[in-house]
C-alpha atoms as a printed R data frame, in Angstrom:
    type eleno elety resid chain resno        x        y        z
1   ATOM     1    CA   UNK     A     1  -92.167 -105.998 -157.532
2   ATOM     2    CA   UNK     A     2  -93.510 -104.555 -154.249
3   ATOM     3    CA   UNK     A     3  -97.124 -104.922 -155.385
4   ATOM     4    CA   UNK     A     4  -96.539 -108.604 -156.024
5   ATOM     5    CA   UNK     A     5  -95.117 -109.118 -152.534
6   ATOM     6    CA   UNK     A     6  -98.169 -107.826 -150.658
7   ATOM     7    CA   UNK     A     7 -101.792 -108.937 -150.807
8   ATOM     8    CA   UNK     A     8 -104.803 -106.874 -151.863
9   ATOM     9    CA   UNK     A     9 -105.690 -106.353 -148.212
10  ATOM    10    CA   UNK     A    10 -102.210 -106.188 -146.638
11  ATOM    11    CA   UNK     A    11 -101.584 -106.670 -142.940
12  ATOM    12    CA   UNK     A    12  -99.394 -104.367 -140.878
13  ATOM    13    CA   UNK     A    13  -96.538 -106.881 -141.002
14  ATOM    14    CA   UNK     A    14  -96.696 -107.060 -144.805
15  ATOM    15    CA   UNK     A    15  -96.535 -103.274 -145.060
16  ATOM    16    CA   UNK     A    16  -93.654 -103.013 -142.589
17  ATOM    17    CA   UNK     A    17  -91.703 -105.719 -144.415
18  ATOM    18    CA   UNK     A    18  -92.294 -104.024 -147.769
19  ATOM    19    CA   UNK     A    19  -91.177 -100.605 -146.536
20  ATOM    20    CA   UNK     A    20  -88.208 -102.081 -144.666
21  ATOM    21    CA   UNK     A    21  -86.920 -103.357 -148.021
22  ATOM    22    CA   UNK     A    22  -85.640  -99.802 -148.441
23  ATOM    23    CA   UNK     A    23  -82.942 -100.735 -145.923
24  ATOM    24    CA   UNK     A    24  -81.644 -103.369 -148.342
25  ATOM    25    CA   UNK     A    25  -81.720 -100.809 -151.133
26  ATOM    26    CA   UNK     A    26  -79.584  -98.371 -149.129
27  ATOM    27    CA   UNK     A    27  -76.621 -100.737 -148.982
28  ATOM    28    CA   UNK     A    28  -76.025 -100.270 -152.708
29  ATOM    29    CA   UNK     A    29  -75.615  -96.471 -152.525
30  ATOM    30    CA   UNK     A    30  -73.290  -94.031 -150.732
31  ATOM    31    CA   UNK     A    31  -74.635  -93.219 -147.276
32  ATOM    32    CA   UNK     A    32  -74.723  -89.490 -148.095
33  ATOM    33    CA   UNK     A    33  -77.383  -90.172 -150.755
34  ATOM    34    CA   UNK     A    34  -79.903  -90.729 -147.954
35  ATOM    35    CA   UNK     A    35  -79.858  -86.978 -147.237
36  ATOM    36    CA   UNK     A    36  -80.345  -85.899 -150.837
37  ATOM    37    CA   UNK     A    37  -84.003  -85.494 -151.787
38  ATOM    38    CA   UNK     A    38  -83.203  -85.791 -155.508
39  ATOM    39    CA   UNK     A    39  -80.833  -88.757 -155.287
40  ATOM    40    CA   UNK     A    40  -81.638  -91.977 -157.135
41  ATOM    41    CA   UNK     A    41  -81.828  -93.794 -153.794
42  ATOM    42    CA   UNK     A    42  -84.398  -91.376 -152.375
43  ATOM    43    CA   UNK     A    43  -86.522  -91.491 -155.520
44  ATOM    44    CA   UNK     A    44  -86.509  -95.307 -155.591
45  ATOM    45    CA   UNK     A    45  -87.399  -95.362 -151.885
46  ATOM    46    CA   UNK     A    46  -90.311  -92.978 -152.424
47  ATOM    47    CA   UNK     A    47  -91.552  -95.158 -155.278
48  ATOM    48    CA   UNK     A    48  -91.630  -98.138 -152.918
49  ATOM    49    CA   UNK     A    49  -93.723  -96.168 -150.416
50  ATOM    50    CA   UNK     A    50  -96.057  -95.036 -153.201
51  ATOM    51    CA   UNK     A    51  -96.547  -98.627 -154.346
52  ATOM    52    CA   UNK     A    52  -97.278  -99.863 -150.829
53  ATOM    53    CA   UNK     A    53  -99.958  -97.249 -150.201
54  ATOM    54    CA   UNK     A    54 -101.411  -97.250 -153.709
55  ATOM    55    CA   UNK     A    55 -103.895  -99.919 -152.623
56  ATOM    56    CA   UNK     A    56 -107.137  -98.325 -151.457
57  ATOM    57    CA   UNK     A    57 -107.710 -101.168 -148.994
58  ATOM    58    CA   UNK     A    58 -104.685 -100.213 -146.879
59  ATOM    59    CA   UNK     A    59 -105.548  -99.343 -143.281
60  ATOM    60    CA   UNK     A    60 -103.035  -96.942 -141.811
61  ATOM    61    CA   UNK     A    61 -103.381  -97.033 -138.014
62  ATOM    62    CA   UNK     A    62 -101.302  -95.091 -135.450
63  ATOM    63    CA   UNK     A    63  -99.746  -98.417 -134.461
64  ATOM    64    CA   UNK     A    64  -98.588  -99.036 -138.041
65  ATOM    65    CA   UNK     A    65  -97.274  -95.472 -138.289
66  ATOM    66    CA   UNK     A    66  -95.183  -96.041 -135.159
67  ATOM    67    CA   UNK     A    67  -93.798  -99.303 -136.557
68  ATOM    68    CA   UNK     A    68  -92.770  -97.608 -139.801
69  ATOM    69    CA   UNK     A    69  -91.154  -94.650 -138.051
70  ATOM    70    CA   UNK     A    70  -89.197  -97.034 -135.824
71  ATOM    71    CA   UNK     A    71  -87.450  -98.301 -138.960
72  ATOM    72    CA   UNK     A    72  -85.381  -95.097 -138.664
73  ATOM    73    CA   UNK     A    73  -85.499  -94.293 -142.336
74  ATOM    74    CA   UNK     A    74  -84.080  -90.954 -143.572
75  ATOM    75    CA   UNK     A    75  -86.198  -87.957 -142.579
76  ATOM    76    CA   UNK     A    76  -87.169  -87.266 -146.183
77  ATOM    77    CA   UNK     A    77  -88.859  -90.687 -146.260
78  ATOM    78    CA   UNK     A    78  -90.400  -90.255 -142.811
79  ATOM    79    CA   UNK     A    79  -92.026  -87.064 -144.082
80  ATOM    80    CA   UNK     A    80  -93.343  -89.043 -147.040
81  ATOM    81    CA   UNK     A    81  -94.784  -91.718 -144.707
82  ATOM    82    CA   UNK     A    82  -96.435  -89.080 -142.507
83  ATOM    83    CA   UNK     A    83  -97.946  -87.473 -145.600
84  ATOM    84    CA   UNK     A    84  -99.379  -90.852 -146.644
85  ATOM    85    CA   UNK     A    85 -100.834  -91.243 -143.137
86  ATOM    86    CA   UNK     A    86 -102.806  -88.024 -143.538
87  ATOM    87    CA   UNK     A    87 -103.897  -89.048 -147.032
88  ATOM    88    CA   UNK     A    88 -105.330  -92.367 -145.836
89  ATOM    89    CA   UNK     A    89 -106.822  -90.791 -142.689
90  ATOM    90    CA   UNK     A    90 -108.149  -87.566 -144.158
91  ATOM    91    CA   UNK     A    91 -110.527  -86.784 -141.276
92  ATOM    92    CA   UNK     A    92 -110.055  -83.460 -139.519
93  ATOM    93    CA   UNK     A    93 -109.672  -85.301 -136.197
94  ATOM    94    CA   UNK     A    94 -106.609  -87.233 -137.391
95  ATOM    95    CA   UNK     A    95 -103.548  -86.354 -135.299
96  ATOM    96    CA   UNK     A    96 -100.133  -87.835 -134.590
97  ATOM    97    CA   UNK     A    97  -99.496  -88.148 -130.864
98  ATOM    98    CA   UNK     A    98  -96.454  -86.431 -129.414
99  ATOM    99    CA   UNK     A    99  -94.912  -89.742 -128.316
100 ATOM   100    CA   UNK     A   100  -95.016  -91.022 -131.910
101 ATOM   101    CA   UNK     A   101  -93.895  -87.699 -133.404
102 ATOM   102    CA   UNK     A   102  -90.796  -87.734 -131.206
103 ATOM   103    CA   UNK     A   103  -89.503  -90.825 -133.068
104 ATOM   104    CA   UNK     A   104  -88.788  -89.111 -136.423
105 ATOM   105    CA   UNK     A   105  -87.726  -85.917 -134.631
106 ATOM   106    CA   UNK     A   106  -84.989  -87.713 -132.688
107 ATOM   107    CA   UNK     A   107  -83.901  -89.488 -135.853
108 ATOM   108    CA   UNK     A   108  -83.620  -86.171 -137.712
109 ATOM   109    CA   UNK     A   109  -81.635  -84.582 -134.879
110 ATOM   110    CA   UNK     A   110  -79.283  -87.562 -134.697
111 ATOM   111    CA   UNK     A   111  -78.580  -87.110 -138.400
112 ATOM   112    CA   UNK     A   112  -78.188  -83.311 -137.966
113 ATOM   113    CA   UNK     A   113  -80.982  -82.917 -140.509
114 ATOM   114    CA   UNK     A   114  -82.298  -79.813 -138.767
115 ATOM   115    CA   UNK     A   115  -84.282  -78.222 -141.590
116 ATOM   116    CA   UNK     A   116  -86.293  -81.400 -142.084
117 ATOM   117    CA   UNK     A   117  -86.632  -81.713 -138.303
118 ATOM   118    CA   UNK     A   118  -88.530  -78.412 -138.413
119 ATOM   119    CA   UNK     A   119  -90.783  -79.918 -141.073
120 ATOM   120    CA   UNK     A   120  -91.370  -82.935 -138.810
121 ATOM   121    CA   UNK     A   121  -92.558  -80.539 -136.114
122 ATOM   122    CA   UNK     A   122  -94.806  -78.702 -138.588
123 ATOM   123    CA   UNK     A   123  -96.577  -81.852 -139.823
124 ATOM   124    CA   UNK     A   124  -97.036  -83.455 -136.386
125 ATOM   125    CA   UNK     A   125  -97.449  -81.267 -133.284
126 ATOM   126    CA   UNK     A   126  -97.682  -78.160 -135.475
127 ATOM   127    CA   UNK     A   127 -100.308  -79.619 -137.811
128 ATOM   128    CA   UNK     A   128 -103.666  -77.764 -137.880
129 ATOM   129    CA   UNK     A   129 -105.451  -80.934 -136.708
130 ATOM   130    CA   UNK     A   130 -103.173  -81.190 -133.665
131 ATOM   131    CA   UNK     A   131 -103.603  -77.509 -132.839
132 ATOM   132    CA   UNK     A   132 -107.401  -77.884 -133.076
133 ATOM   133    CA   UNK     A   133 -107.191  -80.942 -130.811
134 ATOM   134    CA   UNK     A   134 -105.240  -78.976 -128.201
135 ATOM   135    CA   UNK     A   135 -107.724  -76.124 -128.480
136 ATOM   136    CA   UNK     A   136 -110.588  -78.552 -127.850
137 ATOM   137    CA   UNK     A   137 -108.802  -79.826 -124.718
138 ATOM   138    CA   UNK     A   138 -108.395  -76.271 -123.424
139 ATOM   139    CA   UNK     A   139 -112.016  -75.382 -124.177
140 ATOM   140    CA   UNK     A   140 -113.305  -78.602 -122.605
141 ATOM   141    CA   UNK     A   141 -111.285  -77.994 -119.436
142 ATOM   142    CA   UNK     A   142 -112.639  -74.470 -119.013
143 ATOM   143    CA   UNK     A   143 -116.238  -75.590 -119.617
144 ATOM   144    CA   UNK     A   144 -115.908  -78.475 -117.133
145 ATOM   145    CA   UNK     A   145 -114.506  -76.164 -114.476
146 ATOM   146    CA   UNK     A   146 -117.276  -73.593 -114.872
147 ATOM   147    CA   UNK     A   147 -120.040  -76.218 -115.132
148 ATOM   148    CA   UNK     A   148 -118.840  -78.112 -112.061
149 ATOM   149    CA   UNK     A   149 -118.584  -74.950 -109.983
150 ATOM   150    CA   UNK     A   150 -122.064  -73.803 -110.998
151 ATOM   151    CA   UNK     A   151 -123.684  -77.218 -110.542
152 ATOM   152    CA   UNK     A   152 -122.217  -77.890 -107.098
153 ATOM   153    CA   UNK     A   153 -123.009  -74.358 -105.905
154 ATOM   154    CA   UNK     A   154 -126.647  -74.622 -107.031
155 ATOM   155    CA   UNK     A   155 -126.999  -78.094 -105.529
156 ATOM   156    CA   UNK     A   156 -125.504  -76.996 -102.203
157 ATOM   157    CA   UNK     A   157 -127.671  -73.870 -101.993
158 ATOM   158    CA   UNK     A   158 -131.009  -75.355 -102.984
159 ATOM   159    CA   UNK     A   159 -130.285  -78.785 -101.491
160 ATOM   160    CA   UNK     A   160 -130.230  -77.319  -97.975
161 ATOM   161    CA   UNK     A   161 -133.444  -75.393  -98.660
162 ATOM   162    CA   UNK     A   162 -135.189  -78.587  -99.780
163 ATOM   163    CA   UNK     A   163 -134.119  -80.429  -96.611
164 ATOM   164    CA   UNK     A   164 -135.502  -77.583  -94.461
165 ATOM   165    CA   UNK     A   165 -138.797  -77.631  -96.373
166 ATOM   166    CA   UNK     A   166 -138.992  -81.402  -95.863
167 ATOM   167    CA   UNK     A   167 -138.512  -80.971  -92.112
168 ATOM   168    CA   UNK     A   168 -135.236  -82.880  -92.039
169 ATOM   169    CA   UNK     A   169 -133.283  -79.784  -90.925
170 ATOM   170    CA   UNK     A   170 -134.491  -76.948  -88.673
171 ATOM   171    CA   UNK     A   171 -134.965  -73.460  -90.137
172 ATOM   172    CA   UNK     A   172 -131.908  -72.231  -88.205
173 ATOM   173    CA   UNK     A   173 -129.768  -74.210  -90.684
174 ATOM   174    CA   UNK     A   174 -130.837  -71.957  -93.561
175 ATOM   175    CA   UNK     A   175 -127.500  -70.107  -93.431
176 ATOM   176    CA   UNK     A   176 -125.649  -73.383  -94.125
177 ATOM   177    CA   UNK     A   177 -126.262  -73.099  -97.856
178 ATOM   178    CA   UNK     A   178 -124.602  -69.682  -98.026
179 ATOM   179    CA   UNK     A   179 -121.623  -70.839  -95.932
180 ATOM   180    CA   UNK     A   180 -121.175  -73.919  -98.097
181 ATOM   181    CA   UNK     A   181 -121.274  -71.753 -101.209
182 ATOM   182    CA   UNK     A   182 -118.529  -69.519  -99.793
183 ATOM   183    CA   UNK     A   183 -116.364  -72.491  -98.814
184 ATOM   184    CA   UNK     A   184 -116.958  -74.157 -102.166
185 ATOM   185    CA   UNK     A   185 -116.073  -70.982 -104.043
186 ATOM   186    CA   UNK     A   186 -112.841  -70.703 -102.036
187 ATOM   187    CA   UNK     A   187 -111.883  -74.330 -102.756
188 ATOM   188    CA   UNK     A   188 -112.679  -74.028 -106.466
189 ATOM   189    CA   UNK     A   189 -110.782  -70.747 -106.791
190 ATOM   190    CA   UNK     A   190 -107.770  -72.204 -104.958
191 ATOM   191    CA   UNK     A   191 -107.777  -75.290 -107.174
192 ATOM   192    CA   UNK     A   192 -108.189  -73.122 -110.258
193 ATOM   193    CA   UNK     A   193 -105.224  -70.887 -109.439
194 ATOM   194    CA   UNK     A   194 -103.029  -73.870 -108.535
195 ATOM   195    CA   UNK     A   195 -103.922  -75.367 -111.923
196 ATOM   196    CA   UNK     A   196 -103.109  -72.080 -113.651
197 ATOM   197    CA   UNK     A   197  -99.693  -71.930 -111.936
198 ATOM   198    CA   UNK     A   198  -98.848  -75.511 -112.973
199 ATOM   199    CA   UNK     A   199 -100.190  -74.811 -116.447
200 ATOM   200    CA   UNK     A   200  -98.060  -71.691 -116.753
201 ATOM   201    CA   UNK     A   201  -94.914  -73.471 -115.623
202 ATOM   202    CA   UNK     A   202  -95.516  -76.204 -118.187
203 ATOM   203    CA   UNK     A   203  -95.948  -73.670 -120.986
204 ATOM   204    CA   UNK     A   204  -92.882  -71.656 -120.010
205 ATOM   205    CA   UNK     A   205  -90.679  -74.745 -119.619
206 ATOM   206    CA   UNK     A   206  -91.695  -76.045 -123.062
207 ATOM   207    CA   UNK     A   207  -89.181  -73.652 -124.603
208 ATOM   208    CA   UNK     A   208  -86.414  -74.741 -122.258
209 ATOM   209    CA   UNK     A   209  -83.398  -72.446 -122.129
210 ATOM   210    CA   UNK     A   210  -83.668  -71.507 -125.774
211 ATOM   211    CA   UNK     A   211  -87.112  -70.318 -126.897
212 ATOM   212    CA   UNK     A   212  -89.913  -68.107 -125.654
213 ATOM   213    CA   UNK     A   213  -93.003  -66.512 -127.210
214 ATOM   214    CA   UNK     A   214  -92.881  -63.249 -129.098
215 ATOM   215    CA   UNK     A   215  -94.356  -60.369 -127.146
216 ATOM   216    CA   UNK     A   216  -98.078  -60.057 -127.837
217 ATOM   217    CA   UNK     A   217  -98.745  -63.781 -128.274
218 ATOM   218    CA   UNK     A   218 -102.061  -64.687 -126.635
219 ATOM   219    CA   UNK     A   219 -102.079  -67.183 -123.729
220 ATOM   220    CA   UNK     A   220 -104.380  -69.686 -125.432
221 ATOM   221    CA   UNK     A   221 -101.786  -69.893 -128.220
222 ATOM   222    CA   UNK     A   222  -99.206  -70.888 -125.606
223 ATOM   223    CA   UNK     A   223 -101.195  -73.966 -124.650
224 ATOM   224    CA   UNK     A   224 -102.162  -75.029 -128.160
225 ATOM   225    CA   UNK     A   225  -98.604  -74.680 -129.475
226 ATOM   226    CA   UNK     A   226  -96.667  -75.789 -126.363
227 ATOM   227    CA   UNK     A   227  -95.623  -79.111 -127.924
228 ATOM   228    CA   UNK     A   228  -94.563  -77.332 -131.104
229 ATOM   229    CA   UNK     A   229  -92.325  -75.054 -129.057
230 ATOM   230    CA   UNK     A   230  -90.931  -78.088 -127.228
231 ATOM   231    CA   UNK     A   231  -89.973  -79.742 -130.514
232 ATOM   232    CA   UNK     A   232  -88.371  -76.589 -131.898
233 ATOM   233    CA   UNK     A   233  -86.425  -76.013 -128.683
234 ATOM   234    CA   UNK     A   234  -84.985  -79.526 -129.094
235 ATOM   235    CA   UNK     A   235  -83.901  -78.563 -132.612
236 ATOM   236    CA   UNK     A   236  -82.226  -75.348 -131.431
237 ATOM   237    CA   UNK     A   237  -80.513  -77.243 -128.611
238 ATOM   238    CA   UNK     A   238  -79.137  -79.940 -130.948
239 ATOM   239    CA   UNK     A   239  -77.990  -77.289 -133.429
240 ATOM   240    CA   UNK     A   240  -76.096  -75.464 -130.686
241 ATOM   241    CA   UNK     A   241  -74.562  -78.686 -129.388
242 ATOM   242    CA   UNK     A   242  -73.199  -79.415 -132.846
243 ATOM   243    CA   UNK     A   243  -71.914  -75.859 -133.337
244 ATOM   244    CA   UNK     A   244  -70.177  -75.572 -129.950
245 ATOM   245    CA   UNK     A   245  -72.814  -73.309 -128.436
246 ATOM   246    CA   UNK     A   246  -73.481  -71.173 -131.518
247 ATOM   247    CA   UNK     A   247  -76.823  -71.210 -133.327
248 ATOM   248    CA   UNK     A   248  -77.031  -71.611 -137.077
249 ATOM   249    CA   UNK     A   249  -78.807  -68.432 -138.309
250 ATOM   250    CA   UNK     A   250  -80.597  -70.407 -141.031
251 ATOM   251    CA   UNK     A   251  -82.236  -72.567 -138.343
252 ATOM   252    CA   UNK     A   252  -83.109  -69.812 -135.883
253 ATOM   253    CA   UNK     A   253  -84.375  -67.493 -138.628
254 ATOM   254    CA   UNK     A   254  -86.771  -70.206 -139.795
255 ATOM   255    CA   UNK     A   255  -88.073  -71.009 -136.313
256 ATOM   256    CA   UNK     A   256  -88.133  -67.436 -134.985
257 ATOM   257    CA   UNK     A   257  -89.453  -65.551 -137.999
258 ATOM   258    CA   UNK     A   258  -91.002  -62.300 -136.672
259 ATOM   259    CA   UNK     A   259  -94.670  -61.611 -137.237
260 ATOM   260    CA   UNK     A   260  -95.386  -58.852 -139.782
261 ATOM   261    CA   UNK     A   261  -96.197  -55.468 -138.261
262 ATOM   262    CA   UNK     A   262  -99.843  -55.098 -139.202
263 ATOM   263    CA   UNK     A   263 -102.171  -52.745 -137.346
264 ATOM   264    CA   UNK     A   264 -104.692  -55.504 -136.682
265 ATOM   265    CA   UNK     A   265 -102.193  -57.620 -134.750
266 ATOM   266    CA   UNK     A   266 -100.027  -55.110 -132.903
267 ATOM   267    CA   UNK     A   267 -101.636  -56.058 -129.571
268 ATOM   268    CA   UNK     A   268 -102.288  -59.763 -130.159
269 ATOM   269    CA   UNK     A   269 -100.118  -61.680 -132.608
270 ATOM   270    CA   UNK     A   270 -101.539  -64.450 -134.742
271 ATOM   271    CA   UNK     A   271  -99.652  -67.364 -136.311
272 ATOM   272    CA   UNK     A   272  -99.820  -67.970 -140.023
273 ATOM   273    CA   UNK     A   273  -97.710  -67.319 -143.101
274 ATOM   274    CA   UNK     A   274  -96.056  -64.235 -144.524
275 ATOM   275    CA   UNK     A   275  -96.474  -63.022 -148.094
276 ATOM   276    CA   UNK     A   276  -93.685  -65.315 -149.292
277 ATOM   277    CA   UNK     A   277  -95.419  -68.354 -147.788
278 ATOM   278    CA   UNK     A   278  -93.000  -68.757 -144.875
279 ATOM   279    CA   UNK     A   279  -94.497  -70.018 -141.622
280 ATOM   280    CA   UNK     A   280  -94.724  -67.661 -138.647
281 ATOM   281    CA   UNK     A   281  -94.476  -69.594 -135.359
282 ATOM   282    CA   UNK     A   282  -94.442  -66.570 -132.995
283 ATOM   283    CA   UNK     A   283  -91.325  -67.898 -131.241
284 ATOM   284    CA   UNK     A   284  -88.148  -66.044 -130.413
285 ATOM   285    CA   UNK     A   285  -84.770  -66.892 -128.905
286 ATOM   286    CA   UNK     A   286  -84.124  -66.363 -125.230
287 ATOM   287    CA   UNK     A   287  -81.018  -64.480 -124.189
288 ATOM   288    CA   UNK     A   288  -78.007  -66.760 -124.531
289 ATOM   289    CA   UNK     A   289  -76.638  -67.112 -120.981
290 ATOM   290    CA   UNK     A   290  -73.355  -68.523 -122.255
291 ATOM   291    CA   UNK     A   291  -72.808  -65.463 -124.445
292 ATOM   292    CA   UNK     A   292  -73.622  -63.162 -121.527
293 ATOM   293    CA   UNK     A   293  -71.107  -65.039 -119.359
294 ATOM   294    CA   UNK     A   294  -68.503  -64.776 -122.096
295 ATOM   295    CA   UNK     A   295  -69.079  -61.043 -122.479
296 ATOM   296    CA   UNK     A   296  -68.770  -60.615 -118.716
297 ATOM   297    CA   UNK     A   297  -65.534  -62.616 -118.810
298 ATOM   298    CA   UNK     A   298  -63.936  -60.298 -121.373
299 ATOM   299    CA   UNK     A   299  -65.270  -57.123 -119.751
300 ATOM   300    CA   UNK     A   300  -63.808  -58.075 -116.345
301 ATOM   301    CA   UNK     A   301  -60.582  -59.465 -117.735
302 ATOM   302    CA   UNK     A   302  -61.431  -62.862 -116.311
303 ATOM   303    CA   UNK     A   303  -61.681  -61.688 -112.686
304 ATOM   304    CA   UNK     A   304  -63.936  -63.967 -110.664
305 ATOM   305    CA   UNK     A   305  -63.956  -66.670 -113.345
306 ATOM   306    CA   UNK     A   306  -62.366  -70.092 -113.171
307 ATOM   307    CA   UNK     A   307  -61.528  -72.049 -116.317
308 ATOM   308    CA   UNK     A   308  -62.906  -75.582 -116.266
309 ATOM   309    CA   UNK     A   309  -62.171  -78.101 -119.002
310 ATOM   310    CA   UNK     A   310  -65.433  -79.364 -120.506
311 ATOM   311    CA   UNK     A   311  -66.285  -83.005 -119.946
312 ATOM   312    CA   UNK     A   312  -66.088  -85.368 -122.897
313 ATOM   313    CA   UNK     A   313  -69.585  -86.772 -123.302
314 ATOM   314    CA   UNK     A   314  -69.380  -90.301 -124.797
315 ATOM   315    CA   UNK     A   315  -72.784  -89.801 -126.426
316 ATOM   316    CA   UNK     A   316  -71.582  -86.642 -128.178
317 ATOM   317    CA   UNK     A   317  -68.428  -88.407 -129.370
318 ATOM   318    CA   UNK     A   318  -70.556  -91.206 -130.802
319 ATOM   319    CA   UNK     A   319  -72.880  -88.643 -132.423
320 ATOM   320    CA   UNK     A   320  -69.992  -86.865 -134.150
321 ATOM   321    CA   UNK     A   321  -68.555  -90.188 -135.340
322 ATOM   322    CA   UNK     A   322  -71.960  -90.961 -136.859
323 ATOM   323    CA   UNK     A   323  -72.098  -87.570 -138.596
324 ATOM   324    CA   UNK     A   324  -68.576  -88.095 -139.938
325 ATOM   325    CA   UNK     A   325  -70.084  -90.824 -142.106
326 ATOM   326    CA   UNK     A   326  -73.687  -89.673 -142.553
327 ATOM   327    CA   UNK     A   327  -73.650  -85.867 -142.697
328 ATOM   328    CA   UNK     A   328  -70.045  -84.714 -142.988
329 ATOM   329    CA   UNK     A   329  -70.906  -81.254 -144.433
330 ATOM   330    CA   UNK     A   330  -72.842  -80.342 -141.274
331 ATOM   331    CA   UNK     A   331  -69.970  -81.524 -139.083
332 ATOM   332    CA   UNK     A   332  -67.351  -79.663 -141.118
333 ATOM   333    CA   UNK     A   333  -69.405  -76.470 -140.993
334 ATOM   334    CA   UNK     A   334  -69.691  -76.788 -137.208
335 ATOM   335    CA   UNK     A   335  -65.925  -77.219 -136.844
336 ATOM   336    CA   UNK     A   336  -65.281  -74.286 -139.184
337 ATOM   337    CA   UNK     A   337  -67.518  -72.020 -137.100
338 ATOM   338    CA   UNK     A   338  -66.089  -73.229 -133.780
339 ATOM   339    CA   UNK     A   339  -63.716  -70.230 -133.508
340 ATOM   340    CA   UNK     A   340  -65.999  -67.710 -135.187
341 ATOM   341    CA   UNK     A   341  -66.369  -65.851 -131.894
342 ATOM   342    CA   UNK     A   342  -62.604  -65.235 -131.832
343 ATOM   343    CA   UNK     A   343  -62.623  -63.849 -135.367
344 ATOM   344    CA   UNK     A   344  -65.512  -61.531 -134.487
345 ATOM   345    CA   UNK     A   345  -63.684  -60.355 -131.376
346 ATOM   346    CA   UNK     A   346  -60.518  -59.581 -133.355
347 ATOM   347    CA   UNK     A   347  -62.537  -57.616 -135.939
348 ATOM   348    CA   UNK     A   348  -64.230  -55.564 -133.208
349 ATOM   349    CA   UNK     A   349  -60.935  -54.767 -131.461
350 ATOM   350    CA   UNK     A   350  -59.040  -53.882 -134.654
């Protein structure tokens, strides 16, 4: 049916229209089926995507990928589309830009589909091609800085000497080359350290208030995986927002899996996979300031604290109304765990 609706050399519009037919298919099934990877709806939807990209003449550009992701299909299908993108563009230089990758990430977070949101991060800004691309940017920047400094220094030094030999400048100007080299070195060093400071702030802020790097992670890893940390911090933040400030251990354990204690990496940690095939991202949770405040509140008996009713965010109300229909189990679990802290406190005091 889908094959008959598109030509042998389909345009982007034909592909988008064919894939968007999944939207019509969804109306005939319960909305919760969109989250189930083994549901009839999901399987039929995947078959449609397979049919569309079964033609070898299909050209899958970043622009087309963005159009398909903007359809806001379930995350399971977005992962399927991204996988097809890498299949069609199998070159090692193929990457998905952060701006495009944010589209399915936001969709997954809106649906409280946090486990698949982690997968979105892994196959976009955490993909080996993307990490290699970031590494090339870092390497290129360092080479350009060193090359520029060396070239300008040599030119300044020997340029003055050539002008003296040509009789344009008197011999008393011979010291000018050395002075220029000193000034140039100072300017380059100042610019370099300013860049390092800005670079460091960017890397540290990528984890927001929630994530940081495990101790022993090398600095070059910070740069190459900064966007991956940014994405995962968004996931942790959304998970906490849903669970009234508490993190779901299943989410944090997946993101913050500790690196194995091997002698070869006790000083410098390396990302990879453990023996069970689980990904090691070298991230860890920051101290929860809200928990520290709460502990201080109970330890002081509330002295120095003022109770303030939290504001009702209209966006959060709308989000929870959406989850009431789309992902009710996640919402019910969040409400069930809302007073978990009180239960824990009672157990500790009893």
